[in-house]
Amino acid sequence: MLIFEKLCKDYIYDDNILSYMRKIDDDKYALPDWYGRNIDSDWRENREEHNRRVCYEVSRYLAKALTEVFNNNDKFNICILWDVDLTHYYVGLTCDEYTITLDLDDFDKIKDLTRLKAGLTAEGIVVLEDSEGKFKNALDKFNNGRSRYAIKKINYEIKNTISQQDIDIQNNNQLEEPDDVIFLRNAIEILKEKFGIDSQGLFEYMKEIVDIKLGTEARKKVWKKLDEKSDKEIRYIRCLILDIDNKKYIIDVDEKVIRSFDDEEFTIDNAKFIPFKQLSRDWNEHYGGR
């Protein structure tokens, strides 16, 4: 559990890989092999400059660390599992007492790479067999005192972190802003300042909050093109456009702000924002792991 937590707190998800994703069929996707799996020395050097990683990379770290901890003990079998349809990797561990899977970046929910940084429960560990409850007890102990629900956690943090004076100042400065916008702004501030959540983690956390508070119909995903040192290697991340009281806002997870948004930002020269379905990348487009 300590190794799992350490990796979740030290690394973040490299969501640029999602800009290469191709949908093959319902619930079936494909990604280029060279992104984090078939790599060269340049890739390794570039990855040392930041902490963004994809599932295959963090799964290898976790599997290798567990192998070293158990010192090749024959009672413990550790492997990397591959979900072919989702092109997703995670770790399996089985021993005489229990069988579990460990997934730091489950795509179906807020990843544990984000959850543990924000003080939420670990949800990426699945206990498949555990007749004596040994691992389940350890997992329950680890999760004790942590909130499972992102929106409940952020509600608590806002009430206990943001003073009434700060709220009054916001209300005076932004009298025309809807309450939902003020709430989302406060949530972003908490995630940024208290927990140091990265852009990918902020996207996932805020998407879940928006879906619960406003409904999925109130938001759309959008790509943001990042300014990089190399013009040849372009990195993209996801942001959210919201419809609140018939006005558009954007949660820019790069800048870590919520602000008004106009569709003209899609069409201006050197536009940074791209409608989600309009981005198409060539799998042979070079990206060296930066």
mmCIF file of C-alpha atoms in Angstrom:
data_model
loop_
_atom_site.group_PDB
_atom_site.id
_atom_site.type_symbol
_atom_site.label_atom_id
_atom_site.label_comp_id
_atom_site.label_asym_id
_atom_site.label_seq_id
_atom_site.Cartn_x
_atom_site.Cartn_y
_atom_site.Cartn_z
ATOM 1 C CA MET A 1 0.000 0.000 0.000
ATOM 2 C CA LEU A 2 2.856 2.389 0.797
ATOM 3 C CA ILE A 3 4.476 1.694 -2.582
ATOM 4 C CA PHE A 4 1.154 2.209 -4.359
ATOM 5 C CA GLU A 5 0.611 5.488 -2.494
ATOM 6 C CA LYS A 6 4.167 6.675 -3.204
ATOM 7 C CA LEU A 7 3.772 6.160 -6.950
ATOM 8 C CA CYS A 8 0.361 7.876 -6.936
ATOM 9 C CA LYS A 9 1.786 10.927 -5.190
ATOM 10 C CA ASP A 10 4.993 11.156 -7.226
ATOM 11 C CA TYR A 11 3.606 10.694 -10.745
ATOM 12 C CA ILE A 12 0.812 12.209 -12.828
ATOM 13 C CA TYR A 13 -1.004 10.872 -15.888
ATOM 14 C CA ASP A 14 0.312 11.921 -19.296
ATOM 15 C CA ASP A 15 -2.988 12.712 -21.001
ATOM 16 C CA ASN A 16 -1.272 13.826 -24.207
ATOM 17 C CA ILE A 17 -1.411 10.162 -25.205
ATOM 18 C CA LEU A 18 -5.208 10.450 -25.465
ATOM 19 C CA SER A 19 -4.835 12.821 -28.410
ATOM 20 C CA TYR A 20 -3.512 9.804 -30.369
ATOM 21 C CA MET A 21 -6.353 7.479 -29.346
ATOM 22 C CA ARG A 22 -8.389 5.845 -32.117
ATOM 23 C CA LYS A 23 -11.783 4.269 -31.581
ATOM 24 C CA ILE A 24 -11.883 0.928 -33.361
ATOM 25 C CA ASP A 25 -15.334 -0.209 -32.252
ATOM 26 C CA ASP A 26 -17.688 0.156 -29.297
ATOM 27 C CA ASP A 27 -15.519 -0.078 -26.166
ATOM 28 C CA LYS A 28 -12.456 -0.890 -28.251
ATOM 29 C CA TYR A 29 -9.568 1.545 -28.756
ATOM 30 C CA ALA A 30 -6.033 1.622 -30.093
ATOM 31 C CA LEU A 31 -2.910 3.658 -29.337
ATOM 32 C CA PRO A 32 0.534 3.737 -30.975
ATOM 33 C CA ASP A 33 2.953 1.188 -29.503
ATOM 34 C CA TRP A 34 5.826 3.647 -29.310
ATOM 35 C CA TYR A 35 4.127 5.879 -26.705
ATOM 36 C CA GLY A 36 5.635 4.607 -23.453
ATOM 37 C CA ARG A 37 5.986 0.983 -24.537
ATOM 38 C CA ASN A 38 8.469 0.701 -27.410
ATOM 39 C CA ILE A 39 10.894 3.452 -26.416
ATOM 40 C CA ASP A 40 14.475 4.542 -27.082
ATOM 41 C CA SER A 41 17.215 6.322 -25.125
ATOM 42 C CA ASP A 42 15.924 9.789 -26.098
ATOM 43 C CA TRP A 43 12.506 8.929 -24.685
ATOM 44 C CA ARG A 44 14.054 7.770 -21.391
ATOM 45 C CA GLU A 45 16.103 10.960 -21.081
ATOM 46 C CA ASN A 46 13.104 13.172 -21.813
ATOM 47 C CA ARG A 47 10.937 11.343 -19.269
ATOM 48 C CA GLU A 48 13.490 12.113 -16.551
ATOM 49 C CA GLU A 49 12.715 15.817 -16.974
ATOM 50 C CA HIS A 50 9.105 15.535 -15.751
ATOM 51 C CA ASN A 51 6.766 13.199 -13.845
ATOM 52 C CA ARG A 52 4.108 12.521 -16.511
ATOM 53 C CA ARG A 53 3.664 8.819 -17.194
ATOM 54 C CA VAL A 54 1.238 6.488 -18.993
ATOM 55 C CA CYS A 55 -0.212 3.213 -17.694
ATOM 56 C CA TYR A 56 2.482 0.969 -19.122
ATOM 57 C CA GLU A 57 5.227 3.024 -17.472
ATOM 58 C CA VAL A 58 3.701 3.214 -13.985
ATOM 59 C CA SER A 59 2.655 -0.451 -14.135
ATOM 60 C CA ARG A 60 6.255 -1.444 -14.793
ATOM 61 C CA TYR A 61 7.431 0.703 -11.871
ATOM 62 C CA LEU A 62 4.883 -0.876 -9.544
ATOM 63 C CA ALA A 63 5.501 -4.444 -10.690
ATOM 64 C CA LYS A 64 9.280 -4.038 -10.385
ATOM 65 C CA ALA A 65 9.000 -2.477 -6.912
ATOM 66 C CA LEU A 66 6.757 -5.289 -5.656
ATOM 67 C CA THR A 67 9.130 -7.892 -7.096
ATOM 68 C CA GLU A 68 12.014 -6.312 -5.178
ATOM 69 C CA VAL A 69 9.999 -6.116 -1.948
ATOM 70 C CA PHE A 70 9.124 -9.812 -2.055
ATOM 71 C CA ASN A 71 12.690 -10.629 -3.147
ATOM 72 C CA ASN A 72 11.633 -13.261 -5.671
ATOM 73 C CA ASN A 73 9.615 -15.133 -3.043
ATOM 74 C CA ASP A 74 7.941 -18.049 -4.843
ATOM 75 C CA LYS A 75 4.755 -17.514 -2.813
ATOM 76 C CA PHE A 76 4.133 -14.199 -4.593
ATOM 77 C CA ASN A 77 3.416 -13.989 -8.303
ATOM 78 C CA ILE A 78 3.405 -10.531 -9.885
ATOM 79 C CA CYS A 79 2.527 -9.704 -13.471
ATOM 80 C CA ILE A 80 1.465 -6.864 -15.740
ATOM 81 C CA LEU A 81 -2.051 -7.341 -17.118
ATOM 82 C CA TRP A 82 -3.211 -5.968 -20.484
ATOM 83 C CA ASP A 83 -6.761 -4.970 -21.336
ATOM 84 C CA VAL A 84 -6.476 -5.353 -25.103
ATOM 85 C CA ASP A 85 -9.693 -3.516 -25.990
ATOM 86 C CA LEU A 86 -8.837 -0.466 -23.875
ATOM 87 C CA THR A 87 -5.074 -0.724 -24.542
ATOM 88 C CA HIS A 88 -4.647 -0.406 -20.789
ATOM 89 C CA TYR A 89 -2.050 -1.933 -18.458
ATOM 90 C CA TYR A 90 -2.227 -2.628 -14.727
ATOM 91 C CA VAL A 91 -0.682 -4.998 -12.187
ATOM 92 C CA GLY A 92 -1.805 -8.342 -10.809
ATOM 93 C CA LEU A 93 -0.546 -9.962 -7.611
ATOM 94 C CA THR A 94 -1.435 -13.387 -6.257
ATOM 95 C CA CYS A 95 -0.173 -15.336 -3.249
ATOM 96 C CA ASP A 96 -1.388 -18.067 -0.919
ATOM 97 C CA GLU A 97 -3.580 -15.613 1.015
ATOM 98 C CA TYR A 98 -5.064 -13.261 -1.557
ATOM 99 C CA THR A 99 -5.314 -12.236 -5.202
ATOM 100 C CA ILE A 100 -5.573 -8.554 -6.163
ATOM 101 C CA THR A 101 -5.243 -6.167 -9.102
ATOM 102 C CA LEU A 102 -3.653 -2.741 -8.729
ATOM 103 C CA ASP A 103 -4.495 0.041 -11.173
ATOM 104 C CA LEU A 104 -3.106 3.525 -10.564
ATOM 105 C CA ASP A 105 -4.904 5.087 -13.521
ATOM 106 C CA ASP A 106 -8.272 3.406 -14.017
ATOM 107 C CA PHE A 107 -9.806 5.318 -16.924
ATOM 108 C CA ASP A 108 -13.411 4.846 -15.767
ATOM 109 C CA LYS A 109 -13.095 7.084 -12.702
ATOM 110 C CA ILE A 110 -10.861 9.685 -11.108
ATOM 111 C CA LYS A 111 -7.486 7.958 -11.196
ATOM 112 C CA ASP A 112 -5.785 7.012 -7.953
ATOM 113 C CA LEU A 113 -2.885 9.114 -9.264
ATOM 114 C CA THR A 114 -5.224 12.033 -8.488
ATOM 115 C CA ARG A 115 -7.404 10.579 -5.730
ATOM 116 C CA LEU A 116 -4.563 9.959 -3.300
ATOM 117 C CA LYS A 117 -3.081 13.413 -3.837
ATOM 118 C CA ALA A 118 -6.478 14.885 -2.929
ATOM 119 C CA GLY A 119 -6.929 12.751 0.188
ATOM 120 C CA LEU A 120 -9.589 10.474 -1.329
ATOM 121 C CA THR A 121 -9.866 6.705 -0.978
ATOM 122 C CA ALA A 122 -7.869 4.335 -3.162
ATOM 123 C CA GLU A 123 -10.333 2.830 -5.642
ATOM 124 C CA GLY A 124 -7.971 1.240 -8.169
ATOM 125 C CA ILE A 125 -7.221 -1.841 -6.056
ATOM 126 C CA VAL A 126 -9.593 -4.774 -6.516
ATOM 127 C CA VAL A 127 -9.547 -7.736 -4.127
ATOM 128 C CA LEU A 128 -10.476 -10.834 -6.143
ATOM 129 C CA GLU A 129 -9.770 -13.493 -3.513
ATOM 130 C CA ASP A 130 -9.012 -13.024 0.182
ATOM 131 C CA SER A 131 -10.498 -15.768 2.335
ATOM 132 C CA GLU A 132 -9.043 -14.454 5.600
ATOM 133 C CA GLY A 133 -9.583 -10.780 4.744
ATOM 134 C CA LYS A 134 -5.881 -10.001 5.175
ATOM 135 C CA PHE A 135 -5.477 -7.577 2.290
ATOM 136 C CA LYS A 136 -9.028 -6.248 2.580
ATOM 137 C CA ASN A 137 -8.325 -5.256 6.189
ATOM 138 C CA ALA A 138 -5.140 -3.464 5.135
ATOM 139 C CA LEU A 139 -6.981 -1.639 2.355
ATOM 140 C CA ASP A 140 -9.835 -0.669 4.701
ATOM 141 C CA LYS A 141 -7.298 0.646 7.212
ATOM 142 C CA PHE A 142 -5.583 2.682 4.499
ATOM 143 C CA ASN A 143 -8.905 4.182 3.355
ATOM 144 C CA ASN A 144 -10.166 4.869 6.882
ATOM 145 C CA GLY A 145 -10.918 8.566 7.340
ATOM 146 C CA ARG A 146 -10.732 9.309 3.616
ATOM 147 C CA SER A 147 -13.742 10.391 1.572
ATOM 148 C CA ARG A 148 -14.791 8.207 -1.335
ATOM 149 C CA TYR A 149 -16.760 10.967 -3.066
ATOM 150 C CA ALA A 150 -14.952 13.832 -4.757
ATOM 151 C CA ILE A 151 -17.792 16.338 -4.441
ATOM 152 C CA LYS A 152 -18.289 15.652 -0.718
ATOM 153 C CA LYS A 153 -14.571 16.102 -0.148
ATOM 154 C CA ILE A 154 -14.459 19.413 -2.011
ATOM 155 C CA ASN A 155 -17.591 20.666 -0.231
ATOM 156 C CA TYR A 156 -15.934 19.945 3.095
ATOM 157 C CA GLU A 157 -12.688 21.630 2.047
ATOM 158 C CA ILE A 158 -14.456 24.765 0.804
ATOM 159 C CA LYS A 159 -16.417 25.122 4.049
ATOM 160 C CA ASN A 160 -13.322 24.615 6.189
ATOM 161 C CA THR A 161 -10.693 26.390 4.084
ATOM 162 C CA ILE A 162 -12.325 29.426 2.492
ATOM 163 C CA SER A 163 -13.264 32.043 5.087
ATOM 164 C CA GLN A 164 -16.524 33.949 5.124
ATOM 165 C CA GLN A 165 -14.520 37.103 4.455
ATOM 166 C CA ASP A 166 -13.142 35.592 1.236
ATOM 167 C CA ILE A 167 -16.658 34.558 0.208
ATOM 168 C CA ASP A 168 -17.984 38.087 0.854
ATOM 169 C CA ILE A 169 -15.160 39.571 -1.244
ATOM 170 C CA GLN A 170 -15.973 37.181 -4.093
ATOM 171 C CA ASN A 171 -19.648 38.022 -3.913
ATOM 172 C CA ASN A 172 -18.892 41.760 -4.025
ATOM 173 C CA ASN A 173 -16.457 41.431 -6.918
ATOM 174 C CA GLN A 174 -18.568 39.003 -8.936
ATOM 175 C CA LEU A 175 -22.145 39.930 -8.205
ATOM 176 C CA GLU A 176 -23.365 38.782 -11.597
ATOM 177 C CA GLU A 177 -21.725 35.353 -11.471
ATOM 178 C CA PRO A 178 -23.952 32.334 -10.829
ATOM 179 C CA ASP A 179 -23.426 30.430 -7.583
ATOM 180 C CA ASP A 180 -22.284 27.385 -9.571
ATOM 181 C CA VAL A 181 -19.423 29.365 -11.117
ATOM 182 C CA ILE A 182 -18.330 30.639 -7.714
ATOM 183 C CA PHE A 183 -18.436 27.093 -6.326
ATOM 184 C CA LEU A 184 -16.363 25.723 -9.219
ATOM 185 C CA ARG A 185 -13.840 28.534 -8.843
ATOM 186 C CA ASN A 186 -13.459 27.741 -5.154
ATOM 187 C CA ALA A 187 -13.059 24.039 -5.955
ATOM 188 C CA ILE A 188 -10.288 24.791 -8.453
ATOM 189 C CA GLU A 189 -8.546 27.006 -5.913
ATOM 190 C CA ILE A 190 -8.614 24.244 -3.278
ATOM 191 C CA LEU A 191 -7.322 21.603 -5.688
ATOM 192 C CA LYS A 192 -4.583 23.933 -6.915
ATOM 193 C CA GLU A 193 -3.399 25.502 -3.668
ATOM 194 C CA LYS A 194 -4.043 22.842 -1.015
ATOM 195 C CA PHE A 195 -3.472 19.640 -2.953
ATOM 196 C CA GLY A 196 -1.252 20.772 -5.845
ATOM 197 C CA ILE A 197 -3.337 18.830 -8.382
ATOM 198 C CA ASP A 198 -1.926 18.751 -11.922
ATOM 199 C CA SER A 199 -3.836 19.701 -15.065
ATOM 200 C CA GLN A 200 -4.922 16.130 -15.908
ATOM 201 C CA GLY A 201 -6.032 15.488 -12.334
ATOM 202 C CA LEU A 202 -7.882 18.784 -12.257
ATOM 203 C CA PHE A 203 -9.734 17.852 -15.453
ATOM 204 C CA GLU A 204 -10.910 14.525 -14.021
ATOM 205 C CA TYR A 205 -11.848 15.933 -10.622
ATOM 206 C CA MET A 206 -13.751 18.909 -12.027
ATOM 207 C CA LYS A 207 -15.491 16.777 -14.683
ATOM 208 C CA GLU A 208 -16.935 14.560 -11.966
ATOM 209 C CA ILE A 209 -18.062 17.577 -9.940
ATOM 210 C CA VAL A 210 -19.663 19.192 -12.997
ATOM 211 C CA ASP A 211 -21.449 15.958 -13.936
ATOM 212 C CA ILE A 212 -22.991 15.753 -10.458
ATOM 213 C CA LYS A 213 -23.805 19.439 -9.956
ATOM 214 C CA LEU A 214 -24.800 20.452 -13.487
ATOM 215 C CA GLY A 215 -25.269 17.182 -15.408
ATOM 216 C CA THR A 216 -23.264 15.773 -18.303
ATOM 217 C CA GLU A 217 -25.334 17.754 -20.809
ATOM 218 C CA ALA A 218 -23.879 20.986 -19.397
ATOM 219 C CA ARG A 219 -20.283 20.275 -20.407
ATOM 220 C CA LYS A 220 -18.165 19.460 -23.434
ATOM 221 C CA LYS A 221 -14.557 18.346 -23.670
ATOM 222 C CA VAL A 222 -12.143 20.481 -25.669
ATOM 223 C CA TRP A 223 -8.452 20.181 -26.517
ATOM 224 C CA LYS A 224 -5.900 22.809 -25.593
ATOM 225 C CA LYS A 225 -2.648 23.053 -27.527
ATOM 226 C CA LEU A 226 0.226 23.764 -25.159
ATOM 227 C CA ASP A 227 3.160 26.038 -25.838
ATOM 228 C CA GLU A 228 6.206 23.790 -26.007
ATOM 229 C CA LYS A 229 9.925 24.304 -26.526
ATOM 230 C CA SER A 230 9.804 22.251 -29.720
ATOM 231 C CA ASP A 231 7.503 23.184 -32.589
ATOM 232 C CA LYS A 232 7.824 19.617 -33.886
ATOM 233 C CA GLU A 233 6.457 18.002 -30.725
ATOM 234 C CA ILE A 234 3.020 19.321 -29.842
ATOM 235 C CA ARG A 235 1.331 18.321 -26.591
ATOM 236 C CA TYR A 236 -2.414 18.536 -26.009
ATOM 237 C CA ILE A 237 -4.472 18.386 -22.831
ATOM 238 C CA ARG A 238 -8.224 18.343 -22.198
ATOM 239 C CA CYS A 239 -10.292 21.208 -20.815
ATOM 240 C CA LEU A 240 -14.019 21.623 -20.168
ATOM 241 C CA ILE A 241 -16.501 24.056 -21.699
ATOM 242 C CA LEU A 242 -19.596 24.576 -19.561
ATOM 243 C CA ASP A 243 -23.058 25.995 -20.206
ATOM 244 C CA ILE A 244 -24.252 27.751 -17.039
ATOM 245 C CA ASP A 245 -27.342 29.965 -17.133
ATOM 246 C CA ASN A 246 -27.093 30.192 -20.948
ATOM 247 C CA LYS A 247 -23.545 31.498 -20.800
ATOM 248 C CA LYS A 248 -20.381 29.642 -21.769
ATOM 249 C CA TYR A 249 -17.439 29.178 -19.432
ATOM 250 C CA ILE A 250 -14.226 27.228 -19.755
ATOM 251 C CA ILE A 251 -12.332 25.364 -17.074
ATOM 252 C CA ASP A 252 -8.801 25.852 -18.359
ATOM 253 C CA VAL A 253 -6.887 23.201 -16.439
ATOM 254 C CA ASP A 254 -3.590 24.490 -17.817
ATOM 255 C CA GLU A 255 -4.109 27.940 -16.306
ATOM 256 C CA LYS A 256 -6.188 26.403 -13.461
ATOM 257 C CA VAL A 257 -9.019 28.933 -13.828
ATOM 258 C CA ILE A 258 -12.673 29.127 -14.807
ATOM 259 C CA ARG A 259 -13.584 32.060 -17.047
ATOM 260 C CA SER A 260 -16.030 33.165 -19.723
ATOM 261 C CA PHE A 261 -15.581 31.558 -23.131
ATOM 262 C CA ASP A 262 -16.501 32.606 -26.663
ATOM 263 C CA ASP A 263 -16.592 30.224 -29.634
ATOM 264 C CA GLU A 264 -14.462 32.721 -31.546
ATOM 265 C CA GLU A 265 -11.510 31.334 -29.574
ATOM 266 C CA PHE A 266 -11.767 28.269 -31.829
ATOM 267 C CA THR A 267 -11.264 30.290 -35.014
ATOM 268 C CA ILE A 268 -8.741 33.020 -34.161
ATOM 269 C CA ASP A 269 -5.218 32.883 -35.574
ATOM 270 C CA ASN A 270 -3.007 30.409 -33.706
ATOM 271 C CA ALA A 271 -6.028 29.155 -31.765
ATOM 272 C CA LYS A 272 -5.094 27.222 -28.641
ATOM 273 C CA PHE A 273 -8.478 25.532 -28.203
ATOM 274 C CA ILE A 274 -9.764 22.883 -30.602
ATOM 275 C CA PRO A 275 -13.213 21.220 -30.580
ATOM 276 C CA PHE A 276 -12.719 17.718 -29.237
ATOM 277 C CA LYS A 277 -13.750 15.767 -32.339
ATOM 278 C CA GLN A 278 -11.817 17.998 -34.724
ATOM 279 C CA LEU A 279 -8.361 17.004 -33.495
ATOM 280 C CA SER A 280 -6.743 14.261 -35.535
ATOM 281 C CA ARG A 281 -3.140 13.138 -35.103
ATOM 282 C CA ASP A 282 -0.956 11.073 -37.382
ATOM 283 C CA TRP A 283 0.398 8.060 -35.469
ATOM 284 C CA ASN A 284 3.755 8.705 -37.130
ATOM 285 C CA GLU A 285 3.843 12.255 -35.814
ATOM 286 C CA HIS A 286 7.035 12.384 -33.788
ATOM 287 C CA TYR A 287 6.810 12.745 -30.022
ATOM 288 C CA GLY A 288 9.914 12.041 -27.981
ATOM 289 C CA GLY A 289 8.447 11.780 -24.495
ATOM 290 C CA ARG A 290 8.879 15.416 -23.468
#
